[in-house]
Amino acid sequence: MPLRRAFTLVELLVVVAIVGTLVSLLLPAVQAAREAARRTQCLNNLKQLGLALNNHYSAAKQLPPGLDSKPYPPDKNHPHSFYRWSALAHLLPYMENQSVHNLLDLSLPLYMPGAGYPISAPNKPGVATMITGFLCPSDLG
């Protein structure tokens, strides 16, 4: 009877263990490369914010307000701080988001009088829009 050449069970298990070890060594490197790409994207977003600030300054000869605070004439008791339009809302046109800026009416308070201070109806579509330039890909929330 001739000898048959085949793998033994031990040889097969050794090969599987070696492949598993190589894969386990490779996964952290892949995760590190992905995190480096996310970090680069976040830095690019910050750079774009800085450029938008400079462009706003060049156009308006002033930096955007940190927070709008003014009276709402139809309701004298409406808190002035409920305008809440931050600098980011003013920077939208300079970050290639003119269409989102057009959805916002910055002359209205962000939060209107009423139960729970709802967002003003004309501004709801703009407020609901996600702007990826304001987000860091590494953030979990």
PDB file of C-alpha atoms in Angstrom:
ATOM      1  CA  MET A   1       0.000   0.000   0.000  1.00  0.00           C
ATOM      2  CA  PRO A   2       1.526   3.341  -1.060  1.00  0.00           C
ATOM      3  CA  LEU A   3       1.984   6.192   1.428  1.00  0.00           C
ATOM      4  CA  ARG A   4      -0.498   9.033   1.057  1.00  0.00           C
ATOM      5  CA  ARG A   5       0.828  12.578   1.416  1.00  0.00           C
ATOM      6  CA  ALA A   6      -1.562  14.739   3.472  1.00  0.00           C
ATOM      7  CA  PHE A   7      -1.650  17.320   6.210  1.00  0.00           C
ATOM      8  CA  THR A   8      -2.003  16.091   9.728  1.00  0.00           C
ATOM      9  CA  LEU A   9      -4.430  17.743  12.089  1.00  0.00           C
ATOM     10  CA  VAL A  10      -1.549  19.249  14.057  1.00  0.00           C
ATOM     11  CA  GLU A  11      -0.066  20.857  10.941  1.00  0.00           C
ATOM     12  CA  LEU A  12      -3.431  22.318  10.007  1.00  0.00           C
ATOM     13  CA  LEU A  13      -3.916  23.772  13.514  1.00  0.00           C
ATOM     14  CA  VAL A  14      -0.422  25.306  13.419  1.00  0.00           C
ATOM     15  CA  VAL A  15      -1.169  27.005  10.091  1.00  0.00           C
ATOM     16  CA  VAL A  16      -4.506  28.324  11.401  1.00  0.00           C
ATOM     17  CA  ALA A  17      -2.780  29.641  14.543  1.00  0.00           C
ATOM     18  CA  ILE A  18      -0.113  31.409  12.468  1.00  0.00           C
ATOM     19  CA  VAL A  19      -2.728  33.027  10.212  1.00  0.00           C
ATOM     20  CA  GLY A  20      -4.755  34.095  13.268  1.00  0.00           C
ATOM     21  CA  THR A  21      -1.665  35.644  14.852  1.00  0.00           C
ATOM     22  CA  LEU A  22      -0.856  37.580  11.677  1.00  0.00           C
ATOM     23  CA  VAL A  23      -4.410  38.889  11.421  1.00  0.00           C
ATOM     24  CA  SER A  24      -4.387  39.936  15.090  1.00  0.00           C
ATOM     25  CA  LEU A  25      -1.148  41.848  14.467  1.00  0.00           C
ATOM     26  CA  LEU A  26      -2.615  43.548  11.404  1.00  0.00           C
ATOM     27  CA  LEU A  27      -5.876  44.812  12.958  1.00  0.00           C
ATOM     28  CA  PRO A  28      -4.297  47.445  15.270  1.00  0.00           C
ATOM     29  CA  ALA A  29      -2.337  48.827  12.320  1.00  0.00           C
ATOM     30  CA  VAL A  30      -5.534  49.169  10.284  1.00  0.00           C
ATOM     31  CA  GLN A  31      -7.296  50.893  13.203  1.00  0.00           C
ATOM     32  CA  ALA A  32      -4.353  53.277  13.644  1.00  0.00           C
ATOM     33  CA  ALA A  33      -4.456  54.173   9.941  1.00  0.00           C
ATOM     34  CA  ARG A  34      -8.204  54.851  10.150  1.00  0.00           C
ATOM     35  CA  GLU A  35      -7.763  57.047  13.226  1.00  0.00           C
ATOM     36  CA  ALA A  36      -4.986  58.978  11.485  1.00  0.00           C
ATOM     37  CA  ALA A  37      -7.341  59.624   8.558  1.00  0.00           C
ATOM     38  CA  ARG A  38     -10.087  60.806  10.935  1.00  0.00           C
ATOM     39  CA  ARG A  39      -7.621  63.086  12.736  1.00  0.00           C
ATOM     40  CA  THR A  40      -6.518  64.555   9.397  1.00  0.00           C
ATOM     41  CA  GLN A  41     -10.164  65.227   8.471  1.00  0.00           C
ATOM     42  CA  CYS A  42     -10.736  66.941  11.823  1.00  0.00           C
ATOM     43  CA  LEU A  43      -7.669  69.150  11.323  1.00  0.00           C
ATOM     44  CA  ASN A  44      -8.901  70.021   7.843  1.00  0.00           C
ATOM     45  CA  ASN A  45     -12.301  71.018   9.287  1.00  0.00           C
ATOM     46  CA  LEU A  46     -10.542  73.307  11.785  1.00  0.00           C
ATOM     47  CA  LYS A  47      -8.491  74.824   8.974  1.00  0.00           C
ATOM     48  CA  GLN A  48     -11.692  75.494   7.007  1.00  0.00           C
ATOM     49  CA  LEU A  49     -13.208  77.210  10.072  1.00  0.00           C
ATOM     50  CA  GLY A  50     -10.129  79.422  10.330  1.00  0.00           C
ATOM     51  CA  LEU A  51     -10.334  80.318   6.642  1.00  0.00           C
ATOM     52  CA  ALA A  52     -14.041  81.099   7.017  1.00  0.00           C
ATOM     53  CA  LEU A  53     -13.258  83.413   9.952  1.00  0.00           C
ATOM     54  CA  ASN A  54     -10.641  85.225   7.870  1.00  0.00           C
ATOM     55  CA  ASN A  55     -13.019  85.524   4.907  1.00  0.00           C
ATOM     56  CA  HIS A  56     -15.791  86.865   7.160  1.00  0.00           C
ATOM     57  CA  TYR A  57     -13.384  89.405   8.600  1.00  0.00           C
ATOM     58  CA  SER A  58     -12.280  90.464   5.107  1.00  0.00           C
ATOM     59  CA  ALA A  59     -15.892  90.912   3.983  1.00  0.00           C
ATOM     60  CA  ALA A  60     -17.427  92.491   7.103  1.00  0.00           C
ATOM     61  CA  LYS A  61     -14.335  94.142   8.654  1.00  0.00           C
ATOM     62  CA  GLN A  62     -15.198  92.396  11.920  1.00  0.00           C
ATOM     63  CA  LEU A  63     -15.322  88.902  13.324  1.00  0.00           C
ATOM     64  CA  PRO A  64     -18.749  87.267  13.625  1.00  0.00           C
ATOM     65  CA  PRO A  65     -20.513  87.775  16.940  1.00  0.00           C
ATOM     66  CA  GLY A  66     -19.945  85.069  19.508  1.00  0.00           C
ATOM     67  CA  LEU A  67     -23.623  85.195  20.439  1.00  0.00           C
ATOM     68  CA  ASP A  68     -26.468  87.461  19.364  1.00  0.00           C
ATOM     69  CA  SER A  69     -28.367  89.027  22.241  1.00  0.00           C
ATOM     70  CA  LYS A  70     -31.081  91.527  21.399  1.00  0.00           C
ATOM     71  CA  PRO A  71     -34.711  92.256  22.197  1.00  0.00           C
ATOM     72  CA  TYR A  72     -37.570  90.658  20.310  1.00  0.00           C
ATOM     73  CA  PRO A  73     -40.008  93.569  19.643  1.00  0.00           C
ATOM     74  CA  PRO A  74     -43.270  91.531  19.537  1.00  0.00           C
ATOM     75  CA  ASP A  75     -42.571  90.179  23.047  1.00  0.00           C
ATOM     76  CA  LYS A  76     -40.784  92.572  25.414  1.00  0.00           C
ATOM     77  CA  ASN A  77     -40.376  89.824  28.055  1.00  0.00           C
ATOM     78  CA  HIS A  78     -38.664  87.411  25.660  1.00  0.00           C
ATOM     79  CA  PRO A  79     -35.121  86.761  26.959  1.00  0.00           C
ATOM     80  CA  HIS A  80     -32.527  88.586  24.871  1.00  0.00           C
ATOM     81  CA  SER A  81     -30.212  85.588  24.908  1.00  0.00           C
ATOM     82  CA  PHE A  82     -32.772  83.445  23.067  1.00  0.00           C
ATOM     83  CA  TYR A  83     -31.500  84.703  19.732  1.00  0.00           C
ATOM     84  CA  ARG A  84     -28.654  82.206  20.254  1.00  0.00           C
ATOM     85  CA  TRP A  85     -27.231  82.546  16.747  1.00  0.00           C
ATOM     86  CA  SER A  86     -23.592  81.648  17.234  1.00  0.00           C
ATOM     87  CA  ALA A  87     -20.606  82.575  15.101  1.00  0.00           C
ATOM     88  CA  LEU A  88     -21.024  79.278  13.257  1.00  0.00           C
ATOM     89  CA  ALA A  89     -24.356  80.419  11.784  1.00  0.00           C
ATOM     90  CA  HIS A  90     -22.678  83.578  10.509  1.00  0.00           C
ATOM     91  CA  LEU A  91     -19.776  81.584   9.015  1.00  0.00           C
ATOM     92  CA  LEU A  92     -21.948  79.282   6.882  1.00  0.00           C
ATOM     93  CA  PRO A  93     -21.669  81.339   3.668  1.00  0.00           C
ATOM     94  CA  TYR A  94     -17.871  81.321   3.989  1.00  0.00           C
ATOM     95  CA  MET A  95     -17.776  77.533   4.403  1.00  0.00           C
ATOM     96  CA  GLU A  96     -19.560  76.794   1.126  1.00  0.00           C
ATOM     97  CA  ASN A  97     -22.879  76.335   2.926  1.00  0.00           C
ATOM     98  CA  GLN A  98     -24.767  79.303   1.491  1.00  0.00           C
ATOM     99  CA  SER A  99     -27.818  77.089   0.854  1.00  0.00           C
ATOM    100  CA  VAL A 100     -28.077  76.239   4.563  1.00  0.00           C
ATOM    101  CA  HIS A 101     -27.541  79.893   5.475  1.00  0.00           C
ATOM    102  CA  ASN A 102     -30.419  80.787   3.146  1.00  0.00           C
ATOM    103  CA  LEU A 103     -32.682  78.465   5.169  1.00  0.00           C
ATOM    104  CA  LEU A 104     -32.019  80.497   8.323  1.00  0.00           C
ATOM    105  CA  ASP A 105     -33.666  83.782   9.226  1.00  0.00           C
ATOM    106  CA  LEU A 106     -31.138  85.334  11.616  1.00  0.00           C
ATOM    107  CA  SER A 107     -33.457  88.270  12.275  1.00  0.00           C
ATOM    108  CA  LEU A 108     -35.728  85.942  14.284  1.00  0.00           C
ATOM    109  CA  PRO A 109     -34.774  84.494  17.636  1.00  0.00           C
ATOM    110  CA  LEU A 110     -33.706  80.871  17.466  1.00  0.00           C
ATOM    111  CA  TYR A 111     -36.099  80.067  20.334  1.00  0.00           C
ATOM    112  CA  MET A 112     -39.540  81.645  20.119  1.00  0.00           C
ATOM    113  CA  PRO A 113     -41.969  82.487  22.925  1.00  0.00           C
ATOM    114  CA  GLY A 114     -44.271  79.659  23.882  1.00  0.00           C
ATOM    115  CA  ALA A 115     -44.377  76.411  25.805  1.00  0.00           C
ATOM    116  CA  GLY A 116     -40.885  74.959  25.915  1.00  0.00           C
ATOM    117  CA  TYR A 117     -39.514  77.783  23.744  1.00  0.00           C
ATOM    118  CA  PRO A 118     -39.769  76.020  20.369  1.00  0.00           C
ATOM    119  CA  ILE A 119     -37.442  76.737  17.463  1.00  0.00           C
ATOM    120  CA  SER A 120     -38.991  79.299  15.138  1.00  0.00           C
ATOM    121  CA  ALA A 121     -40.900  77.585  12.322  1.00  0.00           C
ATOM    122  CA  PRO A 122     -39.025  79.237   9.414  1.00  0.00           C
ATOM    123  CA  ASN A 123     -35.702  78.137  10.915  1.00  0.00           C
ATOM    124  CA  LYS A 124     -36.513  74.475  11.611  1.00  0.00           C
ATOM    125  CA  PRO A 125     -35.201  73.095   8.265  1.00  0.00           C
ATOM    126  CA  GLY A 126     -31.926  74.997   8.571  1.00  0.00           C
ATOM    127  CA  VAL A 127     -31.412  74.077  12.219  1.00  0.00           C
ATOM    128  CA  ALA A 128     -32.055  70.398  11.447  1.00  0.00           C
ATOM    129  CA  THR A 129     -29.355  70.330   8.737  1.00  0.00           C
ATOM    130  CA  MET A 130     -26.191  68.484   9.747  1.00  0.00           C
ATOM    131  CA  ILE A 131     -23.040  70.395   8.801  1.00  0.00           C
ATOM    132  CA  THR A 132     -20.171  67.916   8.573  1.00  0.00           C
ATOM    133  CA  GLY A 133     -17.601  70.724   8.615  1.00  0.00           C
ATOM    134  CA  PHE A 134     -18.522  71.380  12.257  1.00  0.00           C
ATOM    135  CA  LEU A 135     -18.011  67.751  13.289  1.00  0.00           C
ATOM    136  CA  CYS A 136     -14.891  65.736  14.020  1.00  0.00           C
ATOM    137  CA  PRO A 137     -15.126  62.191  12.623  1.00  0.00           C
ATOM    138  CA  SER A 138     -13.550  60.786  15.808  1.00  0.00           C
ATOM    139  CA  ASP A 139     -16.333  62.161  18.011  1.00  0.00           C
ATOM    140  CA  LEU A 140     -18.664  59.408  19.122  1.00  0.00           C
ATOM    141  CA  GLY A 141     -21.625  61.678  19.840  1.00  0.00           C
TER     142      GLY A 141
END
